[in-house]
CSV table of C-alpha atoms in Angstrom, one decimal:
chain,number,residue,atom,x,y,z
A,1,UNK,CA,0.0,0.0,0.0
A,2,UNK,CA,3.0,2.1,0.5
A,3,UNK,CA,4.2,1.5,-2.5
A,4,UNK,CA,1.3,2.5,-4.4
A,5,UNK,CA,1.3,5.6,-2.5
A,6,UNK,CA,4.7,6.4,-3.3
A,7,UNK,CA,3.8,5.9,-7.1
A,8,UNK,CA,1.1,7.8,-7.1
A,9,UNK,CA,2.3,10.5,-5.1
A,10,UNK,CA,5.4,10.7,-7.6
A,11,UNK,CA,2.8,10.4,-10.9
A,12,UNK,CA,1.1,13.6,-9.0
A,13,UNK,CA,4.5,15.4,-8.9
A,14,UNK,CA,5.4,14.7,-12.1
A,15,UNK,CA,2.1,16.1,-13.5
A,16,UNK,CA,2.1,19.1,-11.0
A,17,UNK,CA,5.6,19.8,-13.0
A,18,UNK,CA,4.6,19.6,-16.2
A,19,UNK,CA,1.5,21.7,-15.7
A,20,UNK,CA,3.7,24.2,-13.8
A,21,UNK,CA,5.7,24.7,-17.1
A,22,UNK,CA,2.8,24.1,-19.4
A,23,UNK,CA,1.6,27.2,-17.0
A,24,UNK,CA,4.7,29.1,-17.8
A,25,UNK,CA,4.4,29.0,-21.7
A,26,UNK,CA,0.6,30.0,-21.2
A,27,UNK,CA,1.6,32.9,-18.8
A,28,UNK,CA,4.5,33.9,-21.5
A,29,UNK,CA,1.8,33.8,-23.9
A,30,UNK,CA,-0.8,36.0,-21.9
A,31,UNK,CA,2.1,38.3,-21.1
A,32,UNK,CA,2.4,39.1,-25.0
A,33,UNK,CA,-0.8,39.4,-25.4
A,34,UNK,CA,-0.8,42.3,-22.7
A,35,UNK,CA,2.6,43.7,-24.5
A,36,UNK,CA,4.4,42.9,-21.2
A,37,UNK,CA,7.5,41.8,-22.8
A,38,UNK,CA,9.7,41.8,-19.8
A,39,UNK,CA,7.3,39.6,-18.0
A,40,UNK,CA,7.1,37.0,-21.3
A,41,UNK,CA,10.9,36.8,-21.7
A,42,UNK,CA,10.9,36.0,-17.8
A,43,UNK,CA,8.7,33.0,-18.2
A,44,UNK,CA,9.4,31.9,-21.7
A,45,UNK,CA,13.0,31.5,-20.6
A,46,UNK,CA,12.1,29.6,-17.5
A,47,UNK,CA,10.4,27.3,-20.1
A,48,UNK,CA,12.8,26.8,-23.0
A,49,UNK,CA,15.3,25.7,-19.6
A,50,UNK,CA,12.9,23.2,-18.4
A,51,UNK,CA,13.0,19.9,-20.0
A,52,UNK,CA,9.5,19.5,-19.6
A,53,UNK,CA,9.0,22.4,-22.5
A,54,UNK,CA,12.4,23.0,-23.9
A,55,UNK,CA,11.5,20.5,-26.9
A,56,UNK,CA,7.9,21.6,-27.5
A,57,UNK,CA,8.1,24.2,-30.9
A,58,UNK,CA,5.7,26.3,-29.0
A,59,UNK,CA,8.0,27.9,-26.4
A,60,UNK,CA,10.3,28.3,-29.0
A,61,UNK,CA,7.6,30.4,-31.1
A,62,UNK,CA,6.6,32.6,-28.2
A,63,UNK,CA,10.3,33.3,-27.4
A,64,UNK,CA,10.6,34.1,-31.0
A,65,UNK,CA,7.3,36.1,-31.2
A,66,UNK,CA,8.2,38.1,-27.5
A,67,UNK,CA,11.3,39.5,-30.0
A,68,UNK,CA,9.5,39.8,-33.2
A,69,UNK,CA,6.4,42.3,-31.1
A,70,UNK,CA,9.5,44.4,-29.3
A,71,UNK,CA,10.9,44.8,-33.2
A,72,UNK,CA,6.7,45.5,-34.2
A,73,UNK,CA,6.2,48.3,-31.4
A,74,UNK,CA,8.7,50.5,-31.9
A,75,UNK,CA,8.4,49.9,-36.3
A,76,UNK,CA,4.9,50.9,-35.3
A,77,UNK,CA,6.1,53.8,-33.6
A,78,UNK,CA,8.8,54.9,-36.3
A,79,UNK,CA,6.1,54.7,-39.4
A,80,UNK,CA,3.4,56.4,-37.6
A,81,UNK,CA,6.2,59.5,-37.0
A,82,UNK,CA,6.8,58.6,-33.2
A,83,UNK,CA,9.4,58.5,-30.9
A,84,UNK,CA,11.2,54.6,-31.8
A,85,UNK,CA,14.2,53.1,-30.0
A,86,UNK,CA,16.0,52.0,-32.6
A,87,UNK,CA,18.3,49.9,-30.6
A,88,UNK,CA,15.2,48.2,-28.7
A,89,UNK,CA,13.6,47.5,-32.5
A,90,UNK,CA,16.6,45.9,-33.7
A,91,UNK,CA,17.2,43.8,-30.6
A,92,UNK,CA,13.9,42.7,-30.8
A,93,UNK,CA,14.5,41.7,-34.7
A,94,UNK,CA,17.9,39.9,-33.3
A,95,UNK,CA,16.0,38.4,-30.7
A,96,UNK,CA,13.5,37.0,-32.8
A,97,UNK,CA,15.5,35.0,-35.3
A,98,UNK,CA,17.3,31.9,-33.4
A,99,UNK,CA,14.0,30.8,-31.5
A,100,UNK,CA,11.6,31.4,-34.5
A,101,UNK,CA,14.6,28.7,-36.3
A,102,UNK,CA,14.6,26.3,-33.7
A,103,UNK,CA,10.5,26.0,-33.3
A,104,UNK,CA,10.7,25.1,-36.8
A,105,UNK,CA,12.9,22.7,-37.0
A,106,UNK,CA,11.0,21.6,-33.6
A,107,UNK,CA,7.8,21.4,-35.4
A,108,UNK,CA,9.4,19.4,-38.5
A,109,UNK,CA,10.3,16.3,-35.7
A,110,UNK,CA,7.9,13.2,-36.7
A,111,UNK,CA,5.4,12.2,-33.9
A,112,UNK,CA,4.9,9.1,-32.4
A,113,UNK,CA,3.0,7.7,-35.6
A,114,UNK,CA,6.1,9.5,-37.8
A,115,UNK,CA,3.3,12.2,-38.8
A,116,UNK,CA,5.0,15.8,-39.5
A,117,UNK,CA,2.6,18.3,-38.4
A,118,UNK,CA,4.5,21.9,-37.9
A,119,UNK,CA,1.6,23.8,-37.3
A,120,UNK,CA,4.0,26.8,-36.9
A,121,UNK,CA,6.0,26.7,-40.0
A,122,UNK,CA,3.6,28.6,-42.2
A,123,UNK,CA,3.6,31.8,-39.3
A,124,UNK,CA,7.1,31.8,-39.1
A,125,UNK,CA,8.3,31.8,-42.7
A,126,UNK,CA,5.6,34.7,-43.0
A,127,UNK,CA,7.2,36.5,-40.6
A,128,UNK,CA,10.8,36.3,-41.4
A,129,UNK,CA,9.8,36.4,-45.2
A,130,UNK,CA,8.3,40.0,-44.2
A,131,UNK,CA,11.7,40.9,-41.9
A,132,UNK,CA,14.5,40.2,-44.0
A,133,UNK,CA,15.2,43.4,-45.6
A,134,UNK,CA,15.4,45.0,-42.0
A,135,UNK,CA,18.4,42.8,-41.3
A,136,UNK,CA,20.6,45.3,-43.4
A,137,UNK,CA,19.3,48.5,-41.4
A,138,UNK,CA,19.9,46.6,-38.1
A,139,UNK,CA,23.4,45.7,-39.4
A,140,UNK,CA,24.0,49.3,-40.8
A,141,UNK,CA,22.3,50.5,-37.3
A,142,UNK,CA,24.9,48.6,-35.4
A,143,UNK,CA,27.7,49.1,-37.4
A,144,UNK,CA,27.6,52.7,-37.2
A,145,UNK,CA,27.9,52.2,-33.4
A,146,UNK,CA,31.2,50.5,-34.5
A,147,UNK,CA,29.5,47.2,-32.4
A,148,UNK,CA,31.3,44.8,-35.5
A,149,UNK,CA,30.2,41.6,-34.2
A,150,UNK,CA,26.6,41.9,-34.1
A,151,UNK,CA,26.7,44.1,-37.0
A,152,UNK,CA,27.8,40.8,-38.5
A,153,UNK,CA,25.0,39.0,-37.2
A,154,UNK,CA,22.9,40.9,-38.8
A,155,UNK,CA,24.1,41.0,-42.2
A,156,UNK,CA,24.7,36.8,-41.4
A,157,UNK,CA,20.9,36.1,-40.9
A,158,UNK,CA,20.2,37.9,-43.9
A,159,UNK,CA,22.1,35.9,-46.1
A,160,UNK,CA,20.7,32.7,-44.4
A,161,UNK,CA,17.0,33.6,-44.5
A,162,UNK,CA,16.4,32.4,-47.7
A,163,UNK,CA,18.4,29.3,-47.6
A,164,UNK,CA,16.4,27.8,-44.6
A,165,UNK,CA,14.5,24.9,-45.0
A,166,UNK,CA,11.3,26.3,-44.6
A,167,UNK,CA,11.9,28.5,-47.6
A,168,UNK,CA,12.9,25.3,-49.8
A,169,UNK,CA,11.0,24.7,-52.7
A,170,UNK,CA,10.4,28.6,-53.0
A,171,UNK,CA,12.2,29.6,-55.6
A,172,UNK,CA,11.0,32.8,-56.0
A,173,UNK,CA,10.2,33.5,-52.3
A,174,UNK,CA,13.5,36.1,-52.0
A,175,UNK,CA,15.0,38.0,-54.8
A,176,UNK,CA,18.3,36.9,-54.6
A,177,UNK,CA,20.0,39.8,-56.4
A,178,UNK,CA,23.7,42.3,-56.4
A,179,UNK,CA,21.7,43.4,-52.9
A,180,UNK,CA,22.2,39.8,-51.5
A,181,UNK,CA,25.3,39.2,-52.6
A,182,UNK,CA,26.7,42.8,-51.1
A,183,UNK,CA,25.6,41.9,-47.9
A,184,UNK,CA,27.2,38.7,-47.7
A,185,UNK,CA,30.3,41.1,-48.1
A,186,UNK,CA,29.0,43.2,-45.4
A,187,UNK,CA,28.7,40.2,-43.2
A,188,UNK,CA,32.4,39.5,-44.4
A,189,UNK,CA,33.8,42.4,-43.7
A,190,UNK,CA,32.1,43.5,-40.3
A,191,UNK,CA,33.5,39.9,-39.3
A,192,UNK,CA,37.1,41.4,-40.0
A,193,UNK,CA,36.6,44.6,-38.6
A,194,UNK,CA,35.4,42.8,-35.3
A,195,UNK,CA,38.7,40.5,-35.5
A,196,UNK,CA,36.6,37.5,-35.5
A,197,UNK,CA,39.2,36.3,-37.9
A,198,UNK,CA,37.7,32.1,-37.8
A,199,UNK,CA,34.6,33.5,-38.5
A,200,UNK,CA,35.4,35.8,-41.3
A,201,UNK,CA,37.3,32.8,-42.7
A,202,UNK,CA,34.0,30.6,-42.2
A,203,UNK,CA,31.8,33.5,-44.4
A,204,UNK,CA,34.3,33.7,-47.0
A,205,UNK,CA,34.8,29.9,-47.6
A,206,UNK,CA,30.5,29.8,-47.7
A,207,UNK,CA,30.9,32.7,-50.1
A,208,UNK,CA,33.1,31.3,-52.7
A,209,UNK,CA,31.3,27.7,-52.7
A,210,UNK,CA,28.0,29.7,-53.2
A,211,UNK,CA,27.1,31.3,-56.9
A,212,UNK,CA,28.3,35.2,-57.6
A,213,UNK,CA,26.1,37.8,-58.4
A,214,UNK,CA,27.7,40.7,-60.1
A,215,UNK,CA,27.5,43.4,-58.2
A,216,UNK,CA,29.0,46.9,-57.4
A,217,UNK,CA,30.5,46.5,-54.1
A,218,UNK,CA,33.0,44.0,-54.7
A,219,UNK,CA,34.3,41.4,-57.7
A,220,UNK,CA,34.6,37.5,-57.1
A,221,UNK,CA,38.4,37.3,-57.2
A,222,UNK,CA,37.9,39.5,-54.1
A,223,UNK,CA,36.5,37.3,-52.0
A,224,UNK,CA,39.6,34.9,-52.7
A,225,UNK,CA,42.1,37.5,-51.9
A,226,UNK,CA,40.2,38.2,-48.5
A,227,UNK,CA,40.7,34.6,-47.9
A,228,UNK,CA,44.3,34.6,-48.7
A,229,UNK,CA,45.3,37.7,-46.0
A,230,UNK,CA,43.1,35.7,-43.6
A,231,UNK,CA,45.4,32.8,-43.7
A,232,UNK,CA,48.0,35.2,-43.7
A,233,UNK,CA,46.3,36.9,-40.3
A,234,UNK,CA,46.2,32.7,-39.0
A,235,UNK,CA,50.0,32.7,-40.1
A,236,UNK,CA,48.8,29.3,-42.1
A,237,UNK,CA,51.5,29.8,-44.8
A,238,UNK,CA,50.5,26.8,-46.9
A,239,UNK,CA,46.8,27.7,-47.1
A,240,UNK,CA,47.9,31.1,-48.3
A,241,UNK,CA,50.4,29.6,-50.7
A,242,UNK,CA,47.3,26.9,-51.6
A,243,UNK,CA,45.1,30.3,-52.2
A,244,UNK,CA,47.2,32.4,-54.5
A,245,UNK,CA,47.7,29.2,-56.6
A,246,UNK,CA,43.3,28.8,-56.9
A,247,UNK,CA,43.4,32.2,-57.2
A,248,UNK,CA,46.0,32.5,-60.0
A,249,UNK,CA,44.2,29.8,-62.1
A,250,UNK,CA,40.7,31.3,-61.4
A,251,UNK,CA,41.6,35.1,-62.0
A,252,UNK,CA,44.9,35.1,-64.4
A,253,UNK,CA,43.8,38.4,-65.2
A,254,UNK,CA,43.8,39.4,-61.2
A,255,UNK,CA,46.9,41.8,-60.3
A,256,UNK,CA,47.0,40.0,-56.6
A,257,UNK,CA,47.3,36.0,-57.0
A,258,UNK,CA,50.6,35.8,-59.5
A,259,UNK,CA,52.2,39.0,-58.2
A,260,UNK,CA,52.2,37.5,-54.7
A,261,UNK,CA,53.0,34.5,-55.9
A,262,UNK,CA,56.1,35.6,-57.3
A,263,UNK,CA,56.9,37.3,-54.3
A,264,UNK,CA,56.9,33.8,-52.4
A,265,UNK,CA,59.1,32.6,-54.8
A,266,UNK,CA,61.7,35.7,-54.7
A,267,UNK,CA,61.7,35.0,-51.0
A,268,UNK,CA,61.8,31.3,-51.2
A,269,UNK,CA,64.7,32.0,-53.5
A,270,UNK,CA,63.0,30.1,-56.4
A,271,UNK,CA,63.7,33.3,-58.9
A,272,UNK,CA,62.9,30.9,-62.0
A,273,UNK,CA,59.3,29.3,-60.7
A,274,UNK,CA,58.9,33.3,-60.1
A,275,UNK,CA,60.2,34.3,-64.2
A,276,UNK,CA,57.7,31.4,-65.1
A,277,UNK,CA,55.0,33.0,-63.5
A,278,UNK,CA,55.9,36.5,-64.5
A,279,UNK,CA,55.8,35.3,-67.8
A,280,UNK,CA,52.2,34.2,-67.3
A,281,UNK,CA,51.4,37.4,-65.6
A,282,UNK,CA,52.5,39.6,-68.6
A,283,UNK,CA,50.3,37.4,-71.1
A,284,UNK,CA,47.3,37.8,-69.0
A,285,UNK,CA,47.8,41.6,-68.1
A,286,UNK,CA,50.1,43.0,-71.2
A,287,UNK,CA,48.9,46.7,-69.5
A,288,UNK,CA,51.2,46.3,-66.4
A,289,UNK,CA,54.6,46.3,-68.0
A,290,UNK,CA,55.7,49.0,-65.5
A,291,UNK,CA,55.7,46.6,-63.1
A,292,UNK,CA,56.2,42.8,-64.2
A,293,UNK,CA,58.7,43.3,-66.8
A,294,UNK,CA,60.4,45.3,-64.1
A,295,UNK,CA,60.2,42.5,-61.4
A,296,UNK,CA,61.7,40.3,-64.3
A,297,UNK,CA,64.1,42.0,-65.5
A,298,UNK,CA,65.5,42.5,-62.1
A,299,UNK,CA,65.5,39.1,-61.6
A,300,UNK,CA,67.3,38.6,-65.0
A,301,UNK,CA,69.7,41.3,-63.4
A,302,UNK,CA,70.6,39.3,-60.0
A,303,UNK,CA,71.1,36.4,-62.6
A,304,UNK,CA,73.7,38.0,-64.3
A,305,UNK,CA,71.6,38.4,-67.8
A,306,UNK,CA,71.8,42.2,-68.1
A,307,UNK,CA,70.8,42.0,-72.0
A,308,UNK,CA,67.8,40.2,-71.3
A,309,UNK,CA,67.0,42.5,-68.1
A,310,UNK,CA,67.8,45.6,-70.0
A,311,UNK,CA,65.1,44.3,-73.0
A,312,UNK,CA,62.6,43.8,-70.4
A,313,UNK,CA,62.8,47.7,-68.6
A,314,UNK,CA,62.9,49.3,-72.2
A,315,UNK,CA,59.6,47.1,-72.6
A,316,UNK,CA,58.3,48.7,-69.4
A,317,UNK,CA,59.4,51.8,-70.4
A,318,UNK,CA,57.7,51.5,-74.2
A,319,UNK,CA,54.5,51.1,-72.5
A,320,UNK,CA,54.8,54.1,-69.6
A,321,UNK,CA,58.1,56.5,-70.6
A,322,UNK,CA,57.7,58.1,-66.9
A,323,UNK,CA,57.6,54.0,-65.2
A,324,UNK,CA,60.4,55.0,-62.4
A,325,UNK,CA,60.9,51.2,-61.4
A,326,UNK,CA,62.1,50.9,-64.8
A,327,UNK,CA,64.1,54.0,-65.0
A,328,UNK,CA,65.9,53.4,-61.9
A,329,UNK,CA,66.2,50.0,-62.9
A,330,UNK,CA,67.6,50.0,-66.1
A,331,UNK,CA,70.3,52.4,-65.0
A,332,UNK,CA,71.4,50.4,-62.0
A,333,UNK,CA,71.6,47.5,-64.4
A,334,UNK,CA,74.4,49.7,-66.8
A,335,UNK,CA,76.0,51.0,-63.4
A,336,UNK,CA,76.5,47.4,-62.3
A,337,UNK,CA,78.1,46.5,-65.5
A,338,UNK,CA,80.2,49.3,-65.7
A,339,UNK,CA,81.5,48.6,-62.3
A,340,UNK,CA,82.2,44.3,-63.1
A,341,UNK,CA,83.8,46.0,-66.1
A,342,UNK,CA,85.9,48.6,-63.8
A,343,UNK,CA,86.6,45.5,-61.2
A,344,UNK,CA,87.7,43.1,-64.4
A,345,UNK,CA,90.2,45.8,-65.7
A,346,UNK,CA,91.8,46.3,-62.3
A,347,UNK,CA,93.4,43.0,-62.7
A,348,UNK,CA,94.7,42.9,-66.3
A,349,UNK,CA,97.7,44.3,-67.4
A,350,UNK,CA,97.2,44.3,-71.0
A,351,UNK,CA,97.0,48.4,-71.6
A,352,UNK,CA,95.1,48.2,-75.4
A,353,UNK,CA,92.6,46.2,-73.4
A,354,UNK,CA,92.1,48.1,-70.5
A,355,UNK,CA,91.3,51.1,-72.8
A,356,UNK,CA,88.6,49.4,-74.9
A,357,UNK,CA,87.5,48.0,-71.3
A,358,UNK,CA,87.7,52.2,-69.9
A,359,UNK,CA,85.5,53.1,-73.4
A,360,UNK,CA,82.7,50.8,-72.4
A,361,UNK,CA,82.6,51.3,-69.0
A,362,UNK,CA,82.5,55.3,-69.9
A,363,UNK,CA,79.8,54.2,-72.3
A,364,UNK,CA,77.3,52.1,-69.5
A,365,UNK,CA,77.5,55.0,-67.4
A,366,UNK,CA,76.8,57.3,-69.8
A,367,UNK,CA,74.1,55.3,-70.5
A,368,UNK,CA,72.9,55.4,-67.3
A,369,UNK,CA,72.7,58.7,-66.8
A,370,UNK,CA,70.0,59.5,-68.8
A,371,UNK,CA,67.5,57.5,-67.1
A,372,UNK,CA,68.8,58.0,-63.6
A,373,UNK,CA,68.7,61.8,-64.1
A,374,UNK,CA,64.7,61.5,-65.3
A,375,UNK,CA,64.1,59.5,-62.1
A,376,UNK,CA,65.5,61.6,-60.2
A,377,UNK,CA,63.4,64.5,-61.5
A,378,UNK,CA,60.3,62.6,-61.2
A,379,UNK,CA,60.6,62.2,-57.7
A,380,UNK,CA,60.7,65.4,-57.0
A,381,UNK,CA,58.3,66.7,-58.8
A,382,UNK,CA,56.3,64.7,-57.2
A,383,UNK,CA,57.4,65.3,-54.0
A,384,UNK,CA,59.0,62.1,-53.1
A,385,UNK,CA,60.0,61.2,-49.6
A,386,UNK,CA,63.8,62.6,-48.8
A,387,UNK,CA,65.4,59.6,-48.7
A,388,UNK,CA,63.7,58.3,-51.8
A,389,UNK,CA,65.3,60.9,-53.4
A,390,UNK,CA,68.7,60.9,-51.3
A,391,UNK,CA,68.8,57.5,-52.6
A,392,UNK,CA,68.9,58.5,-56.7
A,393,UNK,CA,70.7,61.4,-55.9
A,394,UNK,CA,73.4,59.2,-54.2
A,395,UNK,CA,73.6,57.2,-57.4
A,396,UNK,CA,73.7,59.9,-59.7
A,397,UNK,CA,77.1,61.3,-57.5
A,398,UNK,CA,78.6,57.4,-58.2
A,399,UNK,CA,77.2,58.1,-61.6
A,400,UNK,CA,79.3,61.7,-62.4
A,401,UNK,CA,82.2,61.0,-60.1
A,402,UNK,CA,83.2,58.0,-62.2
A,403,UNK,CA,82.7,59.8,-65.4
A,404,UNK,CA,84.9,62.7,-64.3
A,405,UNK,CA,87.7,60.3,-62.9
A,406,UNK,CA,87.2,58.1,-66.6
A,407,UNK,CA,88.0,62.1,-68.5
A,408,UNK,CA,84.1,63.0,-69.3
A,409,UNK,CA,83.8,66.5,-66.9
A,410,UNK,CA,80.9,66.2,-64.8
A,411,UNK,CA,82.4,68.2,-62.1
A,412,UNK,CA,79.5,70.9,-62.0
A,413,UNK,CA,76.9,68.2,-62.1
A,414,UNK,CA,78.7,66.4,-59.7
A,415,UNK,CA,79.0,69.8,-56.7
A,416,UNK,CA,75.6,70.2,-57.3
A,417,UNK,CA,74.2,67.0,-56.3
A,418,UNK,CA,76.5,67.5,-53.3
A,419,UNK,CA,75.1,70.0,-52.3
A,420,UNK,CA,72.0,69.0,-52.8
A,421,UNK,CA,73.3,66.1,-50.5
A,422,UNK,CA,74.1,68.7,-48.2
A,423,UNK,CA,78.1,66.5,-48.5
């Protein structure tokens, strides 16, 4: 008889439980009604704690309705030209999203029979169908307050909107045009600016396995250059490496992927690899001579092939006259064979040759000069930095000091450069 007591006395409990949750979601419920949201979010969270009502789709779609009415009262307020709390509307509107998801995919859980019957699902797509474009103000909103993260929540929900499941099958239930894909930028981006560095790398891994809409924000081969520097912010080296190369097959025409590519190479000291892909770089982009054929003919230079490096500046130079890489270039490459050439007749005795060996080496600086003496104008007309133009005028002292010491006078050239040099 005890026994039976005890049972029914724990039966009685458990029911005196459930009813006190069941309670709580009906309060919650009543509370909304009344527009006493701090009272509803009070019991509604009591409920979606309780294992009793955590798994029932209906707590989960008050929760999510308790948001969307804070988000309603002050939009109310706003379009009929009263005072709004902006901040309050959009916290509702953030509020709203996560538990309006979950009583969905609550409600889409077979019953005991393996019946589907989510008696919510048509509310809730309704709802958020009718809120997704004020995702982007209340990531604008909250961007402007420099608040990055949630900024990116924003702009996150408003990409996934339309690819929930209770949107599937609805092809046309979003248009899914340059708009969309901006945000997913702006979801990207406010990420980065929030140093959520994993999670930017998350967005921009969904973005490139997702189709691109043109738009005027941002091009494709961007989204693949964000994804290199964010390997480079992780200091994963091989994943960057692993992204220029997809990058550089995707986008040969991009001025990021081969460029940088051939930097790794130049450091790695693979200066051949890097030529190989200079050479593809130059097909793809004939426009930037100034700077590839440059970069190649410098490595051509450190190889010892100053023909073939002086082709490639005057090839830089054919396409912009004023390219100063090129300038300074292609006179540092006769000013480094006119010193070999200076070094090689210091330790031969034969005098006919050293005075064919003094004509040339007159003649690469005098072919220098030209070009150096352009550069050096450039810069300052342009109001280079001092020591960028320190630096030429330093070479162009090496350049008439050695002319005047080989019998061409370039002694007032020379005094004035020092004085410029302030020597």
């Amino acid at each position: 008889m005890k026994k039976l007591f005890f049972l029914t006395a724990a039966a009685i409990f458990a029911a005196g439980s459930l009813f006190a949750q069941k309670s709580a979601v009906r309060d919650a419920k009543r509370s909304l009604g009344s527009n006493d949201l701090n009272e509803a979010r009070t019991l509604i969270k009591q409920a979606i704690t309780n294992p009793e009502t955590a798994n029932d789709p209906e707590t989960w779609k008050i929760y999510g309705d308790i948001g969307n009415k804070a988000f309603d009262n002050e939009r109310t307020n706003e379009m009929l030209g009263k005072p709004a709390n902006q901040e309050v509307m959009f916290n509702g509107l953030l509020e709203s999203y996560e538990p309006y998801v979950k009583a969905d995919s609550l409600g889409e859980l077979p019953d005991a029979k393996g019946r589907v019957k989510n008696k919510f699902r048509k509310d809730i797509s309704g709802i958020l169908k009718a809120n997704h474009p004020f995702y982007i103000n209340g990531g604008v909103f909250f961007n402007e307050k420099q608040q990055y993260s949630k900024a990116a929540d924003f702009f996150e929900i408003y990409w996934n909107i339309p690819t929930l499941p209770m949107f599937d099958g609805q092809k046309d239930a979003f248009q899914l045009d340059s708009t969309y894909q901006t945000i997913k930028y702006y979801a990207i981006i406010t990420a980065i600016q929030a140093k959520d560095h994993d999670r930017a790398l998350k967005l921009l891994k969904r973005a490139a396995s997702e189709p691109f809409i043109p738009n005027s924000a941002y091009q494709e081969s961007d989204i693949y250059e964000l994804i290199a520097s964010e390997y480079i912010q992780q200091g994963d080296t091989a994943k960057y490496i692993e992204t220029l190369y997809e990058g550089a097959e995707k986008f040969p025409k991009s001025k990021y992927f081969i460029p940088n590519l051939v930097n790794v190479f130049i450091r790695q000291g693979n200066n051949q690899k890097a030529i190989e892909y200079l050479d593809e770089a130059i097909k793809n982009d004939p426009t930037n001579a100034c700077d590839l054929n440059s970069v190649k003919g410098a490595l051509l230079a450190e190889k010892g092939e100053f023909a073939a490096a002086e082709a490639e500046y005057n090839k830089a130079l054919a396409q912009d006259a004023n390219c100063e890489r090129a300038l300074e270039a292609l006179a540092v490459n006769f000013i480094l064979q006119a010193q070999n050439l200076k070094e090689k007749t210091a330790t031969i005795t034969d005098r006919k040759m050293q005075l064919e060996n003094d004509k040339k080496t007159v003649e690469f600086y005098q072919a220098a000069l030209p070009h150096l003496e352009k550069f050096t104008q450039l810069l300052k007309d342009r109001n280079a930095d001092k020591t960028e133009i320190d630096g030429a005028l330093m070479k162009l002292r090496n350049v008439y000091y050695n002319l005047s010491m080989m019998g061409v006078d370039k002694s007032v050239q020379l005094k004035e450069v020092e004085k410029e040099l302030g020597l």
